[in-house]
Amino acid sequence: MTFLKSALLSITLISLGVCAEKESTVIIISMDGVRYDIAEKNDLEAFKRMDKSGVRAEYLRPVYQSTTYPAHVTLATGVYPDKHGIIHNSFFDKVKGDFSYDADANWLDIAPIWVLAEQQDIRSAVFFWVGSETDWNGVGASYRKAPFDASIKEEIKIRQILDWLDMDDEKRPRLIMSYWDGTDDLAHQQGPSSIDIDNQMMRQNKLLNSLLSEIDERNAWDYVTIFVVSDHGMTAVNNYIDLRSLLQKSSIKAKLSEGPAVAHLFVEDQDINEALSFFNNQEHIKAYKKKDLPHSWHMNHPTRTGDIVLVTQAPNMFSSFGKPKGMHGYSPEMSDMHAIFYGMGAGVKPQELGPINQVDVMPTVAKILGIKIEQSIDGKVLDLN
């Protein structure tokens, strides 16, 4: 190509608003509690567009417990909870004590992707994500919103995402992550099949569509890739197990750390067999010694997994969380727990994906951005092109 033709091409690209020189940028949106099959039950324009123009996984397999904190940290680290350490929204650590929705990133045992990005001179921006509110070992996102505030709606998040996207190249973050409301709260209150769930999903779709349209207006798809995921699904529950009353009945002295589907008992060595026997004789409960947990659960953390681990299956749940109509936290093999994964934009070829794992999101994003992963992870890079 002659110099004149090259110059004319550059002028044409600029006039069309095409910024070929811009470096790749990834936006990740997480919608809380959106089940894998939600798009099949609603006329969701934005999701259908992403499905047609990009990729949609058959489902995204969550981690166990399939709850918000473990899932979001897995999405950010590419490892299971036994490695990143956030085994539930609240838990007990034999060394550090109690964790409950804590904002301190140093509870994470491994660096999240925004830390890896910053360490490699790739700016990142986070508008609410578990583990992002404080620095991890002295490193944090260049731009972040904290503390978490549930009253801040998606319209504000979208405006901020676009402001980040519009920054001058030397300041613009190339990794942007944001947590959205999804359908979690309503599904807990009303169950996963409520008409209000459909209405809320339509609202999330409308907001997502507005974000996609803004990217259209910027002619930015040659360098922007967007992923829309969720942390877990939702299922109906109707039987509530009071573990604290059972523990009192057993007369076993133990520290109880409880989630809706998995609970941890920290007991003295001499009481382990008695506790195992007692809880295995209770309806709807299966008890395991820590050493006997199935490896596929990725639940055995050195200081945060109980000496005895109790699990239950829907429609049962451990009831310290009240009596909701919808719940999650159950085995990732349960279809109602399956989450969503959509991708569109630069580096994404329209195609159908089968089931994928939550751990696969982080290494896939890292490859697009050119982030080197020197720490050991569990996920694999998805073939999107």
Tab-separated table of C-alpha atoms in Angstrom:
chain	number	residue	atom	x	y	z
A	1	MET	CA	0.000	0.000	0.000
A	2	THR	CA	1.386	3.393	-0.959
A	3	PHE	CA	1.804	6.143	1.603
A	4	LEU	CA	-1.023	8.118	-0.018
A	5	LYS	CA	-3.421	5.161	0.084
A	6	SER	CA	-2.463	4.464	3.690
A	7	ALA	CA	-3.071	8.081	4.664
A	8	LEU	CA	-6.431	8.127	2.881
A	9	LEU	CA	-7.437	4.889	4.640
A	10	SER	CA	-6.508	6.375	8.022
A	11	ILE	CA	-8.564	9.485	7.290
A	12	THR	CA	-11.515	7.331	6.217
A	13	LEU	CA	-11.323	5.234	9.381
A	14	ILE	CA	-11.206	8.334	11.556
A	15	SER	CA	-14.161	9.867	9.736
A	16	LEU	CA	-16.126	6.693	10.341
A	17	GLY	CA	-15.265	6.813	14.025
A	18	VAL	CA	-13.252	3.580	13.821
A	19	CYS	CA	-10.414	3.617	16.324
A	20	ALA	CA	-8.243	0.808	14.983
A	21	GLU	CA	-5.337	1.863	17.152
A	22	LYS	CA	-7.223	1.408	20.418
A	23	GLU	CA	-6.144	-1.502	22.566
A	24	SER	CA	-8.551	-4.291	23.450
A	25	THR	CA	-11.008	-3.548	26.246
A	26	VAL	CA	-13.201	-6.030	28.129
A	27	ILE	CA	-16.418	-5.188	29.982
A	28	ILE	CA	-17.811	-7.825	32.347
A	29	ILE	CA	-21.342	-7.475	33.686
A	30	SER	CA	-22.515	-9.861	36.421
A	31	MET	CA	-26.271	-10.134	36.971
A	32	ASP	CA	-27.023	-11.628	40.375
A	33	GLY	CA	-29.119	-14.793	40.455
A	34	VAL	CA	-30.036	-15.008	36.772
A	35	ARG	CA	-30.724	-18.618	35.872
A	36	TYR	CA	-29.406	-20.113	32.625
A	37	ASP	CA	-32.868	-20.607	31.115
A	38	ILE	CA	-34.208	-17.097	31.710
A	39	ALA	CA	-33.762	-16.019	28.086
A	40	GLU	CA	-35.967	-18.878	26.913
A	41	LYS	CA	-38.895	-17.508	28.900
A	42	ASN	CA	-38.691	-13.836	27.957
A	43	ASP	CA	-38.415	-11.728	24.835
A	44	LEU	CA	-35.047	-10.257	25.722
A	45	GLU	CA	-33.767	-8.201	22.821
A	46	ALA	CA	-30.264	-7.507	24.145
A	47	PHE	CA	-29.611	-11.129	25.086
A	48	LYS	CA	-30.935	-12.366	21.758
A	49	ARG	CA	-28.630	-9.940	19.995
A	50	MET	CA	-25.634	-11.215	21.939
A	51	ASP	CA	-26.672	-14.794	21.230
A	52	LYS	CA	-26.926	-14.117	17.489
A	53	SER	CA	-23.875	-11.873	17.104
A	54	GLY	CA	-21.617	-13.567	19.638
A	55	VAL	CA	-21.666	-16.567	21.944
A	56	ARG	CA	-24.018	-18.001	24.496
A	57	ALA	CA	-23.043	-20.948	26.655
A	58	GLU	CA	-25.573	-23.706	27.152
A	59	TYR	CA	-25.023	-22.865	30.804
A	60	LEU	CA	-22.341	-21.617	33.155
A	61	ARG	CA	-21.623	-24.167	35.876
A	62	PRO	CA	-21.143	-22.356	39.215
A	63	VAL	CA	-18.988	-23.322	42.161
A	64	TYR	CA	-20.114	-25.082	45.334
A	65	GLN	CA	-21.575	-23.328	47.363
A	66	SER	CA	-23.297	-21.596	44.499
A	67	THR	CA	-23.597	-18.288	46.342
A	68	THR	CA	-22.639	-14.704	45.525
A	69	TYR	CA	-19.262	-14.264	47.217
A	70	PRO	CA	-17.626	-17.559	46.199
A	71	ALA	CA	-18.936	-17.204	42.639
A	72	HIS	CA	-17.759	-13.642	42.089
A	73	VAL	CA	-14.306	-14.366	43.461
A	74	THR	CA	-14.076	-17.430	41.207
A	75	LEU	CA	-15.078	-15.286	38.211
A	76	ALA	CA	-12.263	-12.896	39.138
A	77	THR	CA	-9.546	-15.450	39.964
A	78	GLY	CA	-10.128	-18.516	37.785
A	79	VAL	CA	-9.884	-20.866	40.772
A	80	TYR	CA	-12.341	-22.744	42.977
A	81	PRO	CA	-13.190	-21.697	46.548
A	82	ASP	CA	-10.751	-24.182	48.083
A	83	LYS	CA	-7.958	-22.106	46.499
A	84	HIS	CA	-9.264	-18.525	46.696
A	85	GLY	CA	-10.635	-19.033	50.200
A	86	ILE	CA	-14.051	-17.356	49.948
A	87	ILE	CA	-16.141	-20.449	50.644
A	88	HIS	CA	-19.408	-18.593	51.328
A	89	ASN	CA	-20.759	-15.093	51.963
A	90	SER	CA	-19.882	-15.718	55.595
A	91	PHE	CA	-17.619	-18.353	57.129
A	92	PHE	CA	-15.244	-19.129	59.991
A	93	ASP	CA	-11.462	-19.272	59.672
A	94	LYS	CA	-9.551	-21.142	62.368
A	95	VAL	CA	-6.794	-18.505	62.285
A	96	LYS	CA	-8.465	-15.214	61.352
A	97	GLY	CA	-11.912	-15.750	62.887
A	98	ASP	CA	-15.300	-14.824	61.419
A	99	PHE	CA	-15.866	-13.460	57.923
A	100	SER	CA	-19.235	-11.960	57.031
A	101	TYR	CA	-19.601	-9.978	53.785
A	102	ASP	CA	-16.219	-8.457	54.581
A	103	ALA	CA	-14.841	-5.786	52.225
A	104	ASP	CA	-11.171	-6.527	52.999
A	105	ALA	CA	-9.651	-7.977	49.814
A	106	ASN	CA	-6.877	-9.643	51.797
A	107	TRP	CA	-9.284	-12.437	52.727
A	108	LEU	CA	-8.661	-13.622	49.170
A	109	ASP	CA	-5.869	-16.191	48.987
A	110	ILE	CA	-5.065	-15.426	45.348
A	111	ALA	CA	-4.873	-12.263	43.243
A	112	PRO	CA	-8.008	-11.268	41.280
A	113	ILE	CA	-7.694	-10.322	37.630
A	114	TRP	CA	-7.742	-6.558	38.208
A	115	VAL	CA	-4.659	-6.919	40.420
A	116	LEU	CA	-2.851	-8.943	37.741
A	117	ALA	CA	-3.846	-6.300	35.199
A	118	GLU	CA	-2.527	-3.424	37.302
A	119	GLN	CA	0.720	-5.279	37.982
A	120	GLN	CA	1.196	-5.464	34.199
A	121	ASP	CA	0.375	-1.780	33.576
A	122	ILE	CA	-3.153	-2.482	32.326
A	123	ARG	CA	-5.613	-0.114	33.961
A	124	SER	CA	-8.749	-1.612	35.476
A	125	ALA	CA	-12.045	-0.218	36.761
A	126	VAL	CA	-14.559	-1.916	39.048
A	127	PHE	CA	-18.057	-0.758	39.956
A	128	PHE	CA	-18.869	-3.171	42.784
A	129	TRP	CA	-17.350	-6.646	42.753
A	130	VAL	CA	-16.501	-8.886	45.662
A	131	GLY	CA	-12.903	-8.283	46.694
A	132	SER	CA	-12.485	-4.987	44.852
A	133	GLU	CA	-13.263	-2.463	47.577
A	134	THR	CA	-9.782	-2.457	49.102
A	135	ASP	CA	-6.278	-3.198	47.816
A	136	TRP	CA	-5.120	-6.808	47.644
A	137	ASN	CA	-1.618	-6.945	49.116
A	138	GLY	CA	-1.223	-3.264	48.326
A	139	VAL	CA	-2.583	-3.352	44.763
A	140	GLY	CA	-6.060	-2.304	43.627
A	141	ALA	CA	-7.966	-1.183	40.562
A	142	SER	CA	-7.075	2.226	39.141
A	143	TYR	CA	-10.751	3.177	39.353
A	144	ARG	CA	-13.255	1.648	41.738
A	145	LYS	CA	-16.528	2.399	43.449
A	146	ALA	CA	-16.731	1.634	47.148
A	147	PRO	CA	-18.268	0.878	49.520
A	148	PHE	CA	-20.985	-1.310	48.055
A	149	ASP	CA	-24.356	0.425	48.005
A	150	ALA	CA	-27.394	-1.604	46.940
A	151	SER	CA	-29.395	1.579	46.312
A	152	ILE	CA	-27.188	2.567	43.364
A	153	LYS	CA	-29.006	1.488	40.229
A	154	GLU	CA	-27.751	0.277	36.906
A	155	GLU	CA	-28.347	3.587	35.133
A	156	ILE	CA	-25.585	5.134	37.245
A	157	LYS	CA	-23.307	2.167	36.656
A	158	ILE	CA	-23.824	2.403	32.897
A	159	ARG	CA	-23.020	6.107	32.906
A	160	GLN	CA	-19.800	5.423	34.781
A	161	ILE	CA	-18.847	2.542	32.480
A	162	LEU	CA	-19.260	4.837	29.488
A	163	ASP	CA	-17.264	7.605	31.162
A	164	TRP	CA	-14.452	5.115	31.715
A	165	LEU	CA	-14.724	3.959	28.111
A	166	ASP	CA	-14.530	7.557	26.871
A	167	MET	CA	-11.308	8.408	28.706
A	168	ASP	CA	-8.175	9.334	26.804
A	169	ASP	CA	-6.194	6.262	25.855
A	170	GLU	CA	-3.433	6.824	28.387
A	171	LYS	CA	-5.967	6.848	31.244
A	172	ARG	CA	-8.692	4.563	29.914
A	173	PRO	CA	-9.177	1.268	31.777
A	174	ARG	CA	-9.017	-1.791	29.532
A	175	LEU	CA	-10.746	-4.037	32.078
A	176	ILE	CA	-14.150	-2.858	33.363
A	177	MET	CA	-16.207	-4.978	35.757
A	178	SER	CA	-19.624	-4.246	37.237
A	179	TYR	CA	-22.141	-6.058	39.429
A	180	TRP	CA	-25.831	-5.628	38.522
A	181	ASP	CA	-28.969	-6.439	40.516
A	182	GLY	CA	-30.143	-9.313	38.327
A	183	THR	CA	-33.120	-11.157	39.797
A	184	ASP	CA	-31.703	-12.431	43.090
A	185	ASP	CA	-33.673	-10.427	45.654
A	186	LEU	CA	-37.053	-10.976	44.036
A	187	ALA	CA	-36.408	-14.671	43.471
A	188	HIS	CA	-35.568	-15.148	47.151
A	189	GLN	CA	-38.776	-13.421	48.177
A	190	GLN	CA	-41.182	-14.850	45.619
A	191	GLY	CA	-39.532	-17.964	44.213
A	192	PRO	CA	-37.921	-18.401	40.805
A	193	SER	CA	-41.160	-18.495	38.773
A	194	SER	CA	-42.792	-15.220	39.810
A	195	ILE	CA	-44.086	-12.825	37.143
A	196	ASP	CA	-42.099	-10.117	38.901
A	197	ILE	CA	-38.935	-12.051	38.035
A	198	ASP	CA	-39.852	-11.791	34.357
A	199	ASN	CA	-40.507	-8.070	34.722
A	200	GLN	CA	-37.174	-7.519	36.469
A	201	MET	CA	-35.402	-9.487	33.764
A	202	MET	CA	-37.031	-7.277	31.146
A	203	ARG	CA	-35.653	-4.267	33.008
A	204	GLN	CA	-32.147	-5.740	33.101
A	205	ASN	CA	-32.472	-6.457	29.387
A	206	LYS	CA	-33.491	-2.880	28.662
A	207	LEU	CA	-30.502	-1.568	30.586
A	208	LEU	CA	-28.127	-3.951	28.860
A	209	ASN	CA	-29.575	-2.920	25.512
A	210	SER	CA	-28.857	0.719	26.329
A	211	LEU	CA	-25.222	-0.154	27.083
A	212	LEU	CA	-24.861	-2.076	23.820
A	213	SER	CA	-26.406	0.834	21.925
A	214	GLU	CA	-23.930	3.271	23.466
A	215	ILE	CA	-21.077	1.033	22.324
A	216	ASP	CA	-22.685	1.029	18.857
A	217	GLU	CA	-22.663	4.816	18.789
A	218	ARG	CA	-18.969	4.848	19.612
A	219	ASN	CA	-18.177	2.384	16.794
A	220	ALA	CA	-16.171	0.563	19.432
A	221	TRP	CA	-16.825	-3.089	18.657
A	222	ASP	CA	-13.479	-3.502	16.928
A	223	TYR	CA	-11.759	-3.192	20.311
A	224	VAL	CA	-14.507	-3.764	22.919
A	225	THR	CA	-15.590	-7.204	24.102
A	226	ILE	CA	-18.493	-7.542	26.542
A	227	PHE	CA	-19.333	-10.556	28.671
A	228	VAL	CA	-22.594	-10.914	30.600
A	229	VAL	CA	-22.565	-13.589	33.281
A	230	SER	CA	-24.366	-14.501	36.468
A	231	ASP	CA	-23.126	-15.968	39.715
A	232	HIS	CA	-25.706	-18.709	40.211
A	233	GLY	CA	-29.267	-19.757	39.482
A	234	MET	CA	-32.244	-20.183	41.795
A	235	THR	CA	-34.648	-22.929	42.867
A	236	ALA	CA	-37.819	-23.222	44.940
A	237	VAL	CA	-37.545	-24.267	48.605
A	238	ASN	CA	-40.184	-25.193	51.167
A	239	ASN	CA	-38.525	-27.219	53.934
A	240	TYR	CA	-36.376	-25.416	56.489
A	241	ILE	CA	-33.850	-27.252	58.677
A	242	ASP	CA	-32.923	-25.644	61.987
A	243	LEU	CA	-29.336	-26.753	62.448
A	244	ARG	CA	-28.824	-24.788	65.629
A	245	SER	CA	-31.676	-26.615	67.333
A	246	LEU	CA	-30.322	-29.942	66.102
A	247	LEU	CA	-26.876	-29.111	67.378
A	248	GLN	CA	-28.298	-28.189	70.765
A	249	LYS	CA	-30.235	-31.458	70.796
A	250	SER	CA	-27.066	-33.439	70.079
A	251	SER	CA	-25.204	-31.960	73.076
A	252	ILE	CA	-22.098	-31.806	70.875
A	253	LYS	CA	-19.972	-28.708	71.430
A	254	ALA	CA	-19.184	-27.203	68.065
A	255	LYS	CA	-18.719	-23.959	66.167
A	256	LEU	CA	-21.366	-23.804	63.433
A	257	SER	CA	-20.740	-21.863	60.211
A	258	GLU	CA	-23.837	-22.127	58.077
A	259	GLY	CA	-24.906	-21.483	54.509
A	260	PRO	CA	-28.254	-22.320	52.902
A	261	ALA	CA	-27.041	-25.616	51.408
A	262	VAL	CA	-23.699	-26.294	53.105
A	263	ALA	CA	-22.724	-25.940	56.757
A	264	HIS	CA	-19.411	-26.397	58.548
A	265	LEU	CA	-18.983	-27.804	62.053
A	266	PHE	CA	-15.734	-27.203	63.895
A	267	VAL	CA	-15.542	-29.810	66.646
A	268	GLU	CA	-12.971	-31.402	68.925
A	269	ASP	CA	-11.273	-34.503	67.526
A	270	GLN	CA	-12.909	-36.795	70.069
A	271	ASP	CA	-16.377	-35.601	69.006
A	272	ILE	CA	-16.017	-35.929	65.228
A	273	ASN	CA	-17.391	-39.462	64.910
A	274	GLU	CA	-20.309	-38.697	67.225
A	275	ALA	CA	-21.201	-35.582	65.233
A	276	LEU	CA	-20.918	-37.488	61.953
A	277	SER	CA	-23.224	-40.223	63.190
A	278	PHE	CA	-25.774	-37.830	64.677
A	279	PHE	CA	-26.191	-35.659	61.590
A	280	ASN	CA	-26.204	-38.580	59.174
A	281	ASN	CA	-29.229	-39.845	61.075
A	282	GLN	CA	-31.164	-36.617	60.447
A	283	GLU	CA	-33.588	-36.306	57.558
A	284	HIS	CA	-32.385	-34.475	54.431
A	285	ILE	CA	-28.800	-34.092	55.702
A	286	LYS	CA	-25.615	-35.772	54.537
A	287	ALA	CA	-22.541	-35.369	56.737
A	288	TYR	CA	-18.900	-35.765	55.662
A	289	LYS	CA	-15.603	-35.688	57.431
A	290	LYS	CA	-13.405	-32.997	55.931
A	291	LYS	CA	-10.988	-35.555	54.516
A	292	ASP	CA	-13.830	-37.450	52.811
A	293	LEU	CA	-15.294	-34.547	50.846
A	294	PRO	CA	-15.560	-35.329	47.114
A	295	HIS	CA	-12.635	-33.663	45.333
A	296	SER	CA	-14.958	-32.421	42.588
A	297	TRP	CA	-16.644	-30.126	45.120
A	298	HIS	CA	-13.413	-28.104	45.576
A	299	MET	CA	-14.531	-27.363	49.125
A	300	ASN	CA	-11.549	-28.433	51.236
A	301	HIS	CA	-9.791	-25.275	52.447
A	302	PRO	CA	-7.011	-25.634	55.047
A	303	THR	CA	-8.495	-23.309	57.685
A	304	ARG	CA	-12.059	-22.553	56.583
A	305	THR	CA	-13.606	-25.965	55.980
A	306	GLY	CA	-15.217	-27.577	58.997
A	307	ASP	CA	-14.150	-30.844	60.577
A	308	ILE	CA	-17.623	-31.996	59.592
A	309	VAL	CA	-19.399	-30.637	56.508
A	310	LEU	CA	-23.186	-30.893	56.237
A	311	VAL	CA	-25.022	-30.648	52.919
A	312	THR	CA	-28.663	-30.679	51.921
A	313	GLN	CA	-30.543	-30.608	48.633
A	314	ALA	CA	-33.515	-28.538	47.503
A	315	PRO	CA	-36.339	-28.130	48.346
A	316	ASN	CA	-34.617	-28.281	51.742
A	317	MET	CA	-32.390	-25.570	53.152
A	318	PHE	CA	-30.627	-24.736	56.391
A	319	SER	CA	-32.883	-22.163	57.962
A	320	SER	CA	-30.820	-19.541	59.760
A	321	PHE	CA	-31.604	-17.452	56.684
A	322	GLY	CA	-35.321	-17.290	57.413
A	323	LYS	CA	-37.882	-18.930	55.175
A	324	PRO	CA	-37.496	-17.633	51.627
A	325	LYS	CA	-39.355	-19.131	48.673
A	326	GLY	CA	-36.268	-19.230	46.469
A	327	MET	CA	-32.699	-20.232	47.307
A	328	HIS	CA	-29.355	-21.232	45.811
A	329	GLY	CA	-26.091	-22.622	47.127
A	330	TYR	CA	-26.735	-26.192	46.024
A	331	SER	CA	-24.588	-28.541	43.968
A	332	PRO	CA	-23.383	-27.060	40.666
A	333	GLU	CA	-24.683	-30.203	38.988
A	334	MET	CA	-28.264	-29.160	39.779
A	335	SER	CA	-29.659	-27.503	36.655
A	336	ASP	CA	-31.515	-24.812	38.617
A	337	MET	CA	-28.129	-23.585	39.882
A	338	HIS	CA	-26.775	-23.072	36.364
A	339	ALA	CA	-25.941	-19.481	35.418
A	340	ILE	CA	-25.638	-17.484	32.177
A	341	PHE	CA	-22.691	-16.653	29.943
A	342	TYR	CA	-22.932	-14.369	26.897
A	343	GLY	CA	-20.125	-12.736	24.961
A	344	MET	CA	-19.951	-10.335	22.011
A	345	GLY	CA	-17.493	-8.027	20.313
A	346	ALA	CA	-13.825	-8.055	19.411
A	347	GLY	CA	-12.322	-11.533	19.366
A	348	VAL	CA	-15.696	-13.281	19.604
A	349	LYS	CA	-16.882	-15.322	16.632
A	350	PRO	CA	-20.616	-16.106	16.481
A	351	GLN	CA	-20.987	-19.706	17.627
A	352	GLU	CA	-22.714	-22.001	20.084
A	353	LEU	CA	-20.952	-23.052	23.250
A	354	GLY	CA	-21.767	-26.068	25.344
A	355	PRO	CA	-21.582	-25.991	29.143
A	356	ILE	CA	-18.654	-24.041	30.597
A	357	ASN	CA	-17.287	-23.584	34.097
A	358	GLN	CA	-17.174	-20.431	36.169
A	359	VAL	CA	-13.402	-20.796	36.488
A	360	ASP	CA	-13.043	-20.390	32.698
A	361	VAL	CA	-14.125	-16.745	32.585
A	362	MET	CA	-10.996	-15.202	34.101
A	363	PRO	CA	-8.380	-16.884	31.861
A	364	THR	CA	-10.513	-16.107	28.793
A	365	VAL	CA	-10.604	-12.403	29.673
A	366	ALA	CA	-6.898	-12.457	30.498
A	367	LYS	CA	-6.057	-13.831	27.046
A	368	ILE	CA	-8.045	-11.085	25.295
A	369	LEU	CA	-6.251	-8.403	27.296
A	370	GLY	CA	-2.826	-9.988	27.081
A	371	ILE	CA	-2.578	-10.488	30.847
A	372	LYS	CA	0.003	-13.086	31.811
A	373	ILE	CA	-1.176	-15.545	34.463
A	374	GLU	CA	1.788	-16.816	36.427
A	375	GLN	CA	-0.242	-18.115	39.376
A	376	SER	CA	-1.777	-21.588	39.218
A	377	ILE	CA	-5.441	-21.505	38.160
A	378	ASP	CA	-8.157	-24.103	37.550
A	379	GLY	CA	-9.851	-22.561	34.515
A	380	LYS	CA	-9.095	-22.854	30.829
A	381	VAL	CA	-9.283	-20.331	28.002
A	382	LEU	CA	-12.516	-20.616	26.031
A	383	ASP	CA	-12.141	-20.824	22.244
A	384	LEU	CA	-14.290	-17.884	21.150
A	385	ASN	CA	-12.843	-17.282	17.691
